[in-house]
Short mmCIF file of C-alpha atoms in Angstrom, two decimals:
data_model
loop_
_atom_site.label_atom_id
_atom_site.label_comp_id
_atom_site.label_asym_id
_atom_site.label_seq_id
_atom_site.Cartn_x
_atom_site.Cartn_y
_atom_site.Cartn_z
CA UNK A 1 28.67 120.95 140.51
CA UNK A 2 31.01 118.86 142.61
CA UNK A 3 34.08 120.37 144.20
CA UNK A 4 36.38 117.80 142.65
CA UNK A 5 35.97 119.44 139.24
CA UNK A 6 37.76 122.63 140.17
CA UNK A 7 40.34 120.88 142.36
CA UNK A 8 41.19 118.38 139.63
CA UNK A 9 41.28 121.18 137.06
CA UNK A 10 43.63 123.32 139.16
CA UNK A 11 45.93 120.35 139.92
CA UNK A 12 46.09 119.39 136.24
CA UNK A 13 46.90 122.94 135.18
CA UNK A 14 49.57 123.32 137.89
CA UNK A 15 51.15 120.15 136.53
CA UNK A 16 50.77 121.36 132.92
CA UNK A 17 52.37 124.72 133.64
CA UNK A 18 55.38 123.23 135.43
CA UNK A 19 55.89 120.31 133.10
CA UNK A 20 54.99 122.30 130.03
CA UNK A 21 57.66 124.89 130.66
CA UNK A 22 60.37 122.65 132.10
CA UNK A 23 60.06 119.14 130.65
CA UNK A 24 62.04 117.85 127.68
CA UNK A 25 60.58 118.50 124.23
CA UNK A 26 61.73 117.16 120.87
CA UNK A 27 64.12 119.41 118.96
CA UNK A 28 62.56 120.33 115.63
CA UNK A 29 63.69 122.86 113.07
CA UNK A 30 61.98 126.27 113.02
CA UNK A 31 59.63 125.25 115.83
CA UNK A 32 62.38 124.97 118.47
CA UNK A 33 61.08 125.94 121.90
CA UNK A 34 57.84 127.38 120.52
CA UNK A 35 56.61 123.79 120.32
CA UNK A 36 55.57 124.31 123.95
CA UNK A 37 52.71 126.48 122.64
CA UNK A 38 51.00 123.13 121.95
CA UNK A 39 50.21 122.81 125.67
CA UNK A 40 48.59 126.22 125.90
CA UNK A 41 47.26 127.03 122.42
CA UNK A 42 45.68 123.79 121.22
CA UNK A 43 43.73 123.09 124.46
CA UNK A 44 42.04 126.48 123.98
CA UNK A 45 40.40 125.17 120.80
CA UNK A 46 39.38 121.93 122.47
CA UNK A 47 37.91 124.01 125.29
CA UNK A 48 36.15 126.39 122.91
CA UNK A 49 34.65 123.60 120.81
CA UNK A 50 33.51 121.80 123.96
CA UNK A 51 31.89 124.92 125.46
CA UNK A 52 30.17 125.91 122.20
CA UNK A 53 28.87 122.37 121.80
CA UNK A 54 27.46 122.55 125.34
CA UNK A 55 25.87 125.89 124.43
CA UNK A 56 24.18 124.36 121.38
CA UNK A 57 23.10 121.35 123.47
CA UNK A 58 21.37 123.62 125.97
CA UNK A 59 19.89 125.68 123.11
CA UNK A 60 18.25 122.50 121.78
CA UNK A 61 17.00 121.64 125.27
CA UNK A 62 15.65 125.18 125.57
CA UNK A 63 13.66 124.93 122.34
CA UNK A 64 12.14 121.64 123.48
CA UNK A 65 11.30 122.89 126.94
CA UNK A 66 11.73 126.65 127.49
CA UNK A 67 12.86 127.97 130.88
CA UNK A 68 14.94 131.03 131.91
CA UNK A 69 17.51 128.80 133.66
CA UNK A 70 18.32 126.97 130.43
CA UNK A 71 18.65 130.27 128.59
CA UNK A 72 21.19 131.48 131.15
CA UNK A 73 23.17 128.28 130.59
CA UNK A 74 23.16 128.78 126.80
CA UNK A 75 24.42 132.35 127.21
CA UNK A 76 27.13 131.58 129.76
CA UNK A 77 28.55 128.64 127.82
CA UNK A 78 28.74 130.90 124.76
CA UNK A 79 30.38 133.67 126.82
CA UNK A 80 33.11 131.50 128.27
CA UNK A 81 33.60 129.73 124.93
CA UNK A 82 34.21 133.10 123.28
CA UNK A 83 36.84 133.95 125.91
CA UNK A 84 38.57 130.63 125.16
CA UNK A 85 38.40 131.43 121.44
CA UNK A 86 39.95 134.88 121.91
CA UNK A 87 42.73 133.37 124.05
CA UNK A 88 43.25 130.71 121.39
CA UNK A 89 43.62 133.35 118.67
CA UNK A 90 45.98 135.45 120.81
CA UNK A 91 48.22 132.52 121.75
CA UNK A 92 48.20 131.43 118.12
CA UNK A 93 49.21 134.91 116.96
CA UNK A 94 52.01 135.02 119.50
CA UNK A 95 53.27 131.67 118.25
CA UNK A 96 52.90 132.64 114.58
CA UNK A 97 54.87 135.82 115.16
CA UNK A 98 57.95 133.75 116.05
CA UNK A 99 57.50 130.86 113.64
CA UNK A 100 55.84 132.32 110.57
CA UNK A 101 57.21 135.83 110.98
CA UNK A 102 53.93 137.71 111.33
CA UNK A 103 51.01 137.41 113.74
CA UNK A 104 48.33 137.12 111.05
CA UNK A 105 49.28 134.89 108.19
CA UNK A 106 46.03 134.27 106.33
CA UNK A 107 46.17 130.60 107.20
CA UNK A 108 42.87 128.71 106.62
CA UNK A 109 42.77 127.64 110.27
CA UNK A 110 43.29 131.20 111.47
CA UNK A 111 40.51 132.43 109.20
CA UNK A 112 38.17 129.65 110.34
CA UNK A 113 38.80 130.53 113.96
CA UNK A 114 38.12 134.21 113.30
CA UNK A 115 34.83 133.33 111.60
CA UNK A 116 33.83 131.10 114.52
CA UNK A 117 34.28 134.10 116.79
CA UNK A 118 32.30 136.31 114.37
CA UNK A 119 29.36 133.90 114.66
CA UNK A 120 29.24 134.21 118.42
CA UNK A 121 29.79 137.98 118.37
CA UNK A 122 26.80 138.20 116.00
CA UNK A 123 24.92 136.03 118.51
CA UNK A 124 25.59 138.58 121.27
CA UNK A 125 24.50 141.45 118.99
CA UNK A 126 21.26 139.57 118.27
CA UNK A 127 20.63 139.13 121.98
CA UNK A 128 21.28 142.81 122.53
CA UNK A 129 18.74 143.95 119.98
CA UNK A 130 15.75 141.97 121.23
CA UNK A 131 13.81 143.47 124.13
CA UNK A 132 11.33 140.78 125.08
CA UNK A 133 13.15 138.28 127.30
CA UNK A 134 11.30 135.19 126.15
CA UNK A 135 11.62 136.14 122.47
CA UNK A 136 15.32 136.92 122.94
CA UNK A 137 15.94 133.49 124.44
CA UNK A 138 14.05 131.63 121.71
CA UNK A 139 15.38 133.48 118.66
CA UNK A 140 18.96 133.44 119.90
CA UNK A 141 18.70 129.71 120.59
CA UNK A 142 17.57 129.19 116.98
CA UNK A 143 20.47 131.28 115.67
CA UNK A 144 22.91 129.48 117.95
CA UNK A 145 21.98 126.07 116.50
CA UNK A 146 21.84 127.30 112.90
CA UNK A 147 25.14 129.17 113.01
CA UNK A 148 26.92 126.32 114.78
CA UNK A 149 25.86 123.91 112.04
CA UNK A 150 27.02 126.36 109.38
CA UNK A 151 30.34 126.71 111.19
CA UNK A 152 31.11 122.98 111.29
CA UNK A 153 32.15 122.65 107.62
CA UNK A 154 34.13 125.87 107.95
CA UNK A 155 36.26 124.66 110.84
CA UNK A 156 36.43 120.91 110.39
CA UNK A 157 36.13 120.36 106.64
CA UNK A 158 37.52 123.26 104.61
CA UNK A 159 40.88 123.58 106.45
CA UNK A 160 41.48 119.91 105.73
CA UNK A 161 40.88 120.43 102.00
CA UNK A 162 43.41 123.23 101.63
CA UNK A 163 47.12 123.17 102.10
CA UNK A 164 48.13 125.00 105.23
CA UNK A 165 51.27 126.03 107.02
CA UNK A 166 49.69 125.10 110.32
CA UNK A 167 51.48 122.28 112.16
CA UNK A 168 49.69 118.99 111.74
CA UNK A 169 48.62 119.57 108.14
CA UNK A 170 50.29 119.51 104.75
CA UNK A 171 53.31 117.53 105.90
CA UNK A 172 54.28 119.98 108.63
CA UNK A 173 55.34 118.50 111.94
CA UNK A 174 53.00 118.97 114.85
CA UNK A 175 49.94 117.38 116.32
CA UNK A 176 50.08 114.12 114.47
CA UNK A 177 50.04 110.47 115.47
CA UNK A 178 53.61 109.91 114.31
CA UNK A 179 55.23 113.15 115.35
CA UNK A 180 53.82 113.86 118.77
CA UNK A 181 56.08 111.76 120.95
CA UNK A 182 55.05 110.22 124.25
CA UNK A 183 56.75 112.85 126.44
CA UNK A 184 54.56 115.53 124.91
CA UNK A 185 51.44 113.41 125.18
CA UNK A 186 52.04 113.10 128.93
CA UNK A 187 51.57 116.87 129.18
CA UNK A 188 49.21 117.50 126.28
CA UNK A 189 46.31 115.25 127.27
CA UNK A 190 46.22 116.51 130.89
CA UNK A 191 46.35 120.06 129.50
CA UNK A 192 43.26 119.45 127.35
CA UNK A 193 41.39 117.86 130.26
CA UNK A 194 42.50 120.57 132.68
CA UNK A 195 41.43 123.49 130.48
CA UNK A 196 38.05 121.88 129.75
CA UNK A 197 37.45 121.33 133.47
CA UNK A 198 38.43 124.93 134.28
CA UNK A 199 36.11 126.15 131.51
CA UNK A 200 33.26 124.11 132.98
CA UNK A 201 33.97 125.47 136.43
CA UNK A 202 34.08 129.13 135.32
CA UNK A 203 30.81 128.67 133.43
CA UNK A 204 29.24 127.04 136.44
CA UNK A 205 30.25 129.87 138.76
CA UNK A 206 28.85 132.41 136.30
CA UNK A 207 25.55 130.56 135.96
CA UNK A 208 25.19 130.37 139.75
CA UNK A 209 26.00 134.07 140.03
CA UNK A 210 23.34 134.93 137.44
CA UNK A 211 20.77 132.74 139.22
CA UNK A 212 21.47 134.52 142.52
CA UNK A 213 21.22 137.94 140.85
CA UNK A 214 17.90 136.95 139.33
CA UNK A 215 16.62 135.74 142.70
CA UNK A 216 17.64 139.05 144.35
CA UNK A 217 15.81 141.05 141.68
CA UNK A 218 12.69 138.97 142.22
CA UNK A 219 12.87 139.49 145.99
CA UNK A 220 13.21 143.24 145.53
CA UNK A 221 10.25 143.26 143.18
CA UNK A 222 8.09 141.61 145.81
CA UNK A 223 8.85 144.30 148.38
CA UNK B 1 -0.63 124.44 99.51
CA UNK B 2 3.05 124.78 98.71
CA UNK B 3 2.33 125.70 95.11
CA UNK B 4 -0.34 128.19 96.13
CA UNK B 5 2.06 129.93 98.51
CA UNK B 6 4.81 130.08 95.89
CA UNK B 7 2.30 131.52 93.42
CA UNK B 8 1.28 134.08 96.03
CA UNK B 9 4.94 135.16 96.39
CA UNK B 10 5.19 135.62 92.63
CA UNK B 11 1.97 137.61 92.48
CA UNK B 12 3.06 139.87 95.33
CA UNK B 13 6.45 140.38 93.71
CA UNK B 14 4.95 141.30 90.37
CA UNK B 15 2.44 143.60 92.00
CA UNK B 16 5.15 145.61 93.78
CA UNK B 17 7.23 146.48 90.75
CA UNK B 18 9.18 149.14 92.64
CA UNK B 19 10.79 146.49 94.86
CA UNK B 20 11.99 144.24 92.10
CA UNK B 21 13.23 147.10 89.96
CA UNK B 22 14.97 148.48 93.06
CA UNK B 23 16.86 145.23 93.50
CA UNK B 24 17.78 145.17 89.83
CA UNK B 25 19.03 148.74 89.96
CA UNK B 26 21.00 147.99 93.15
CA UNK B 27 22.82 145.18 91.40
CA UNK B 28 23.39 147.23 88.27
CA UNK B 29 24.88 150.06 90.33
CA UNK B 30 27.13 147.66 92.22
CA UNK B 31 28.50 146.17 89.02
CA UNK B 32 28.83 149.54 87.37
CA UNK B 33 30.81 150.82 90.35
CA UNK B 34 33.08 147.79 90.10
CA UNK B 35 33.56 148.57 86.43
CA UNK B 36 34.26 152.28 86.99
CA UNK B 37 36.56 151.98 90.00
CA UNK B 38 38.76 149.42 88.30
CA UNK B 39 38.45 151.30 84.96
CA UNK B 40 38.18 147.94 83.36
CA UNK B 41 38.06 148.65 79.66
CA UNK B 42 41.59 149.96 79.67
CA UNK B 43 43.25 147.49 81.98
CA UNK B 44 41.95 143.97 82.26
CA UNK B 45 41.79 142.08 85.53
CA UNK B 46 42.93 138.57 86.26
CA UNK B 47 40.58 135.68 86.96
CA UNK B 48 40.91 135.74 90.75
CA UNK B 49 39.81 139.38 90.90
CA UNK B 50 36.95 138.68 88.50
CA UNK B 51 35.56 135.93 90.70
CA UNK B 52 36.04 137.96 93.90
CA UNK B 53 34.19 140.95 92.40
CA UNK B 54 31.48 138.72 90.96
CA UNK B 55 30.76 136.95 94.25
CA UNK B 56 30.84 140.18 96.24
CA UNK B 57 28.27 141.75 93.92
CA UNK B 58 26.09 138.62 94.10
CA UNK B 59 26.40 138.34 97.88
CA UNK B 60 25.36 141.91 98.57
CA UNK B 61 22.42 141.97 96.21
CA UNK B 62 21.22 138.56 97.39
CA UNK B 63 21.40 139.51 101.09
CA UNK B 64 19.43 142.66 100.39
CA UNK B 65 16.78 140.99 98.28
CA UNK B 66 16.17 137.97 100.51
CA UNK B 67 16.04 140.23 103.57
CA UNK B 68 12.68 141.56 102.45
CA UNK B 69 11.04 138.12 102.56
CA UNK B 70 10.19 138.59 106.24
CA UNK B 71 11.43 142.07 107.13
CA UNK B 72 9.10 143.94 104.78
CA UNK B 73 5.97 142.08 105.83
CA UNK B 74 3.28 143.75 107.86
CA UNK B 75 2.68 142.57 111.41
CA UNK B 76 -0.73 141.09 110.86
CA UNK B 77 0.21 139.00 107.84
CA UNK B 78 2.13 136.40 109.88
CA UNK B 79 -0.95 135.73 111.99
CA UNK B 80 -3.04 135.38 108.86
CA UNK B 81 -0.66 132.75 107.41
CA UNK B 82 -0.68 130.99 110.75
CA UNK B 83 -4.39 130.31 110.44
CA UNK B 84 -3.98 129.04 106.87
CA UNK B 85 -0.88 126.89 106.62
CA UNK B 86 1.66 125.02 108.71
CA UNK B 87 5.03 126.74 109.32
CA UNK B 88 6.86 124.00 107.39
CA UNK B 89 4.96 124.82 104.23
CA UNK B 90 5.53 128.54 104.69
CA UNK B 91 9.31 128.22 105.10
CA UNK B 92 9.59 125.75 102.20
CA UNK B 93 7.64 128.02 99.88
CA UNK B 94 9.77 131.02 100.89
CA UNK B 95 13.01 129.06 100.43
CA UNK B 96 12.01 127.81 96.99
CA UNK B 97 10.81 131.21 95.88
CA UNK B 98 13.94 132.94 97.18
CA UNK B 99 16.14 130.32 95.52
CA UNK B 100 14.53 131.21 92.21
CA UNK B 101 15.00 134.91 92.93
CA UNK B 102 18.69 134.34 93.79
CA UNK B 103 19.17 132.32 90.63
CA UNK B 104 17.64 135.07 88.49
CA UNK B 105 19.82 137.64 90.25
CA UNK B 106 22.97 135.53 89.75
CA UNK B 107 22.20 135.04 86.07
CA UNK B 108 21.55 138.75 85.60
CA UNK B 109 24.77 139.51 87.42
CA UNK B 110 26.65 137.11 85.19
CA UNK B 111 25.14 138.74 82.12
CA UNK B 112 26.07 142.23 83.30
CA UNK B 113 29.59 141.10 84.19
CA UNK B 114 29.97 139.58 80.73
CA UNK B 115 28.72 142.80 79.15
CA UNK B 116 30.72 145.36 81.13
CA UNK B 117 33.79 143.58 82.34
CA UNK B 118 34.61 140.29 80.72
CA UNK B 119 33.47 136.71 80.45
CA UNK B 120 36.42 134.51 81.35
CA UNK B 121 34.26 131.44 82.11
CA UNK B 122 35.51 128.44 80.18
CA UNK B 123 33.14 125.75 81.40
CA UNK B 124 29.71 127.41 81.25
CA UNK B 125 27.68 124.35 82.19
CA UNK B 126 29.57 123.80 85.44
CA UNK B 127 29.43 127.50 86.23
CA UNK B 128 25.65 127.47 85.86
CA UNK B 129 25.48 124.40 88.09
CA UNK B 130 27.49 126.30 90.71
CA UNK B 131 25.09 129.22 90.46
CA UNK B 132 22.08 126.92 90.98
CA UNK B 133 23.60 125.26 94.05
CA UNK B 134 24.75 128.51 95.65
CA UNK B 135 21.35 130.10 95.03
CA UNK B 136 19.69 127.29 96.94
CA UNK B 137 22.21 127.54 99.78
CA UNK B 138 22.00 131.33 100.05
CA UNK B 139 18.24 131.21 99.98
CA UNK B 140 17.83 128.64 102.77
CA UNK B 141 20.37 130.35 105.03
CA UNK B 142 19.15 133.88 104.41
CA UNK B 143 15.42 133.12 104.58
CA UNK B 144 15.69 131.74 108.10
CA UNK B 145 17.93 134.59 109.21
CA UNK B 146 15.56 137.12 107.73
CA UNK B 147 12.85 135.51 109.84
CA UNK B 148 15.00 136.01 112.95
CA UNK B 149 16.08 139.55 112.05
CA UNK B 150 12.52 140.65 111.30
CA UNK B 151 11.62 140.30 114.98
CA UNK B 152 14.43 142.54 116.21
CA UNK B 153 14.77 146.31 116.37
CA UNK B 154 17.45 147.21 113.85
CA UNK B 155 16.59 144.47 111.39
CA UNK B 156 18.62 145.61 108.40
CA UNK B 157 21.96 145.83 110.18
CA UNK B 158 21.19 142.63 112.04
CA UNK B 159 20.39 140.84 108.78
CA UNK B 160 23.88 141.59 107.45
CA UNK B 161 25.68 140.83 110.70
CA UNK B 162 23.89 137.53 111.27
CA UNK B 163 24.10 136.25 107.73
CA UNK B 164 27.73 136.87 106.79
CA UNK B 165 29.32 134.29 109.09
CA UNK B 166 26.70 131.74 108.05
CA UNK B 167 27.12 132.12 104.28
CA UNK B 168 30.93 132.30 104.30
CA UNK B 169 31.20 128.51 103.93
CA UNK B 170 29.02 128.58 100.79
CA UNK B 171 30.93 131.56 99.45
CA UNK B 172 34.33 129.91 99.92
CA UNK B 173 33.17 126.79 98.08
CA UNK B 174 31.67 128.91 95.31
CA UNK B 175 34.87 130.91 94.86
CA UNK B 176 36.88 127.73 94.66
CA UNK B 177 34.53 126.23 92.07
CA UNK B 178 34.63 129.47 90.09
CA UNK B 179 38.41 129.36 90.06
CA UNK B 180 38.32 125.82 88.62
CA UNK B 181 35.72 126.84 86.06
CA UNK B 182 37.67 129.92 85.00
CA UNK B 183 40.85 127.96 84.57
CA UNK B 184 38.97 125.33 82.58
CA UNK B 185 40.27 122.53 84.77
CA UNK B 186 39.03 118.99 84.20
CA UNK B 187 35.52 118.52 85.65
CA UNK B 188 36.53 115.65 87.90
CA UNK B 189 38.69 118.04 89.91
CA UNK B 190 35.74 120.17 91.03
CA UNK B 191 33.52 117.25 92.00
CA UNK B 192 34.67 117.42 95.63
CA UNK B 193 33.63 121.05 95.95
CA UNK B 194 30.28 120.44 94.24
CA UNK B 195 29.45 117.60 96.64
CA UNK B 196 30.57 119.74 99.56
CA UNK B 197 28.31 122.56 98.44
CA UNK B 198 25.44 120.11 98.08
CA UNK B 199 26.06 118.78 101.61
CA UNK B 200 26.13 122.30 103.08
CA UNK B 201 22.86 123.05 101.27
CA UNK B 202 21.23 119.92 102.68
CA UNK B 203 22.31 120.78 106.25
CA UNK B 204 21.13 124.38 106.01
CA UNK B 205 17.79 123.56 104.38
CA UNK B 206 17.03 120.77 106.85
CA UNK B 207 17.86 123.02 109.80
CA UNK B 208 15.82 125.91 108.44
CA UNK B 209 12.90 123.49 108.01
CA UNK B 210 13.25 122.17 111.58
CA UNK B 211 13.93 125.49 113.33
CA UNK B 212 11.45 127.77 111.61
CA UNK B 213 8.41 126.72 113.70
CA UNK B 214 10.20 128.10 116.78
CA UNK B 215 10.69 131.60 115.35
CA UNK B 216 7.24 131.55 113.88
CA UNK B 217 5.42 131.36 117.18
CA UNK B 218 6.14 134.84 118.49
#
């Protein structure tokens, strides 16, 4: 991977952290200053969705043309995606504590996010209980694709069918074409791009690390 | 070929009467425990609790009964099928057979619930339609997952862990439909959920059909 990815990612996030904490934001009732969570909470979900989609993409490639390198990619994208998901839930709970009054509010979007994490935790359990490396890679790739498809209606369809207190749905202010004013867009879009780039970079470093570890093990075996 | 395989599943099922009566007894015990713990003859429950209890009982008995479609099989049998039929036919026959099994289980569960607890369903036709659709969805999701879990070490725990996140979408839709049916709301209002359920079923069945050959090969 090119160097510019991490440099651009770091620059964007430096900008997002300064501007996100200091720049002007619209004054809205109840939300007040917590509206700044938009820059840190929402990009986590964009990042998670992006990383999980990459994981499924590599899982499909793996099934078409199996190789241990592809399997490592599937696993690492899922790993980093899960970290993004956990951070997304934690930032969301922090925000909900101040706006809704309790960290867990039984909101459809919260539940959907928790289930998305359950899917990938189950994926790791599945990997842990298969001994044969090739079988582990193949079966977990199948589960990855299947579970991701089952998750799509849960995250993108059902929350839109139910009323929710989450900003951006059910008439609540938030991420919406009319409500999100241009000052926030100037920070929000770079934040999304920056977090995705950082996610890509972390995944890439982890994949390279795993490849090196594998190479070392092979060298030691030859001795 | 498809029909022969489905017939084979029926024959096997009828030959091992202990398994099928075990599943029946499992479901009966579940429902009886629900009945006892809520002491339901004295105090009645509201509709939301009824549908939650009903779907929990169905979910657990269905997961346990579909699990056996691959987990119980002997090692050599898979290789024998492999020489006879293509994987697509095998998975389709299993899905259809399991869908029938789930439907029978759901209907039995409904009967037992009506007997012991109550029958608050106002729109029986739509409720039966919901049961048919969910049976198909459960069966295609669980059959594939049972195929995956059968290859692993602790298959029974894995079966539960892997399947719950996948079937939650179906379950949520089913609970919502049941709520409409119990309240006797106009049928047009539940059309959205029915179509949604149908779409989820199509996705899951198509994926199970496409992905099964990859699990099959090991």
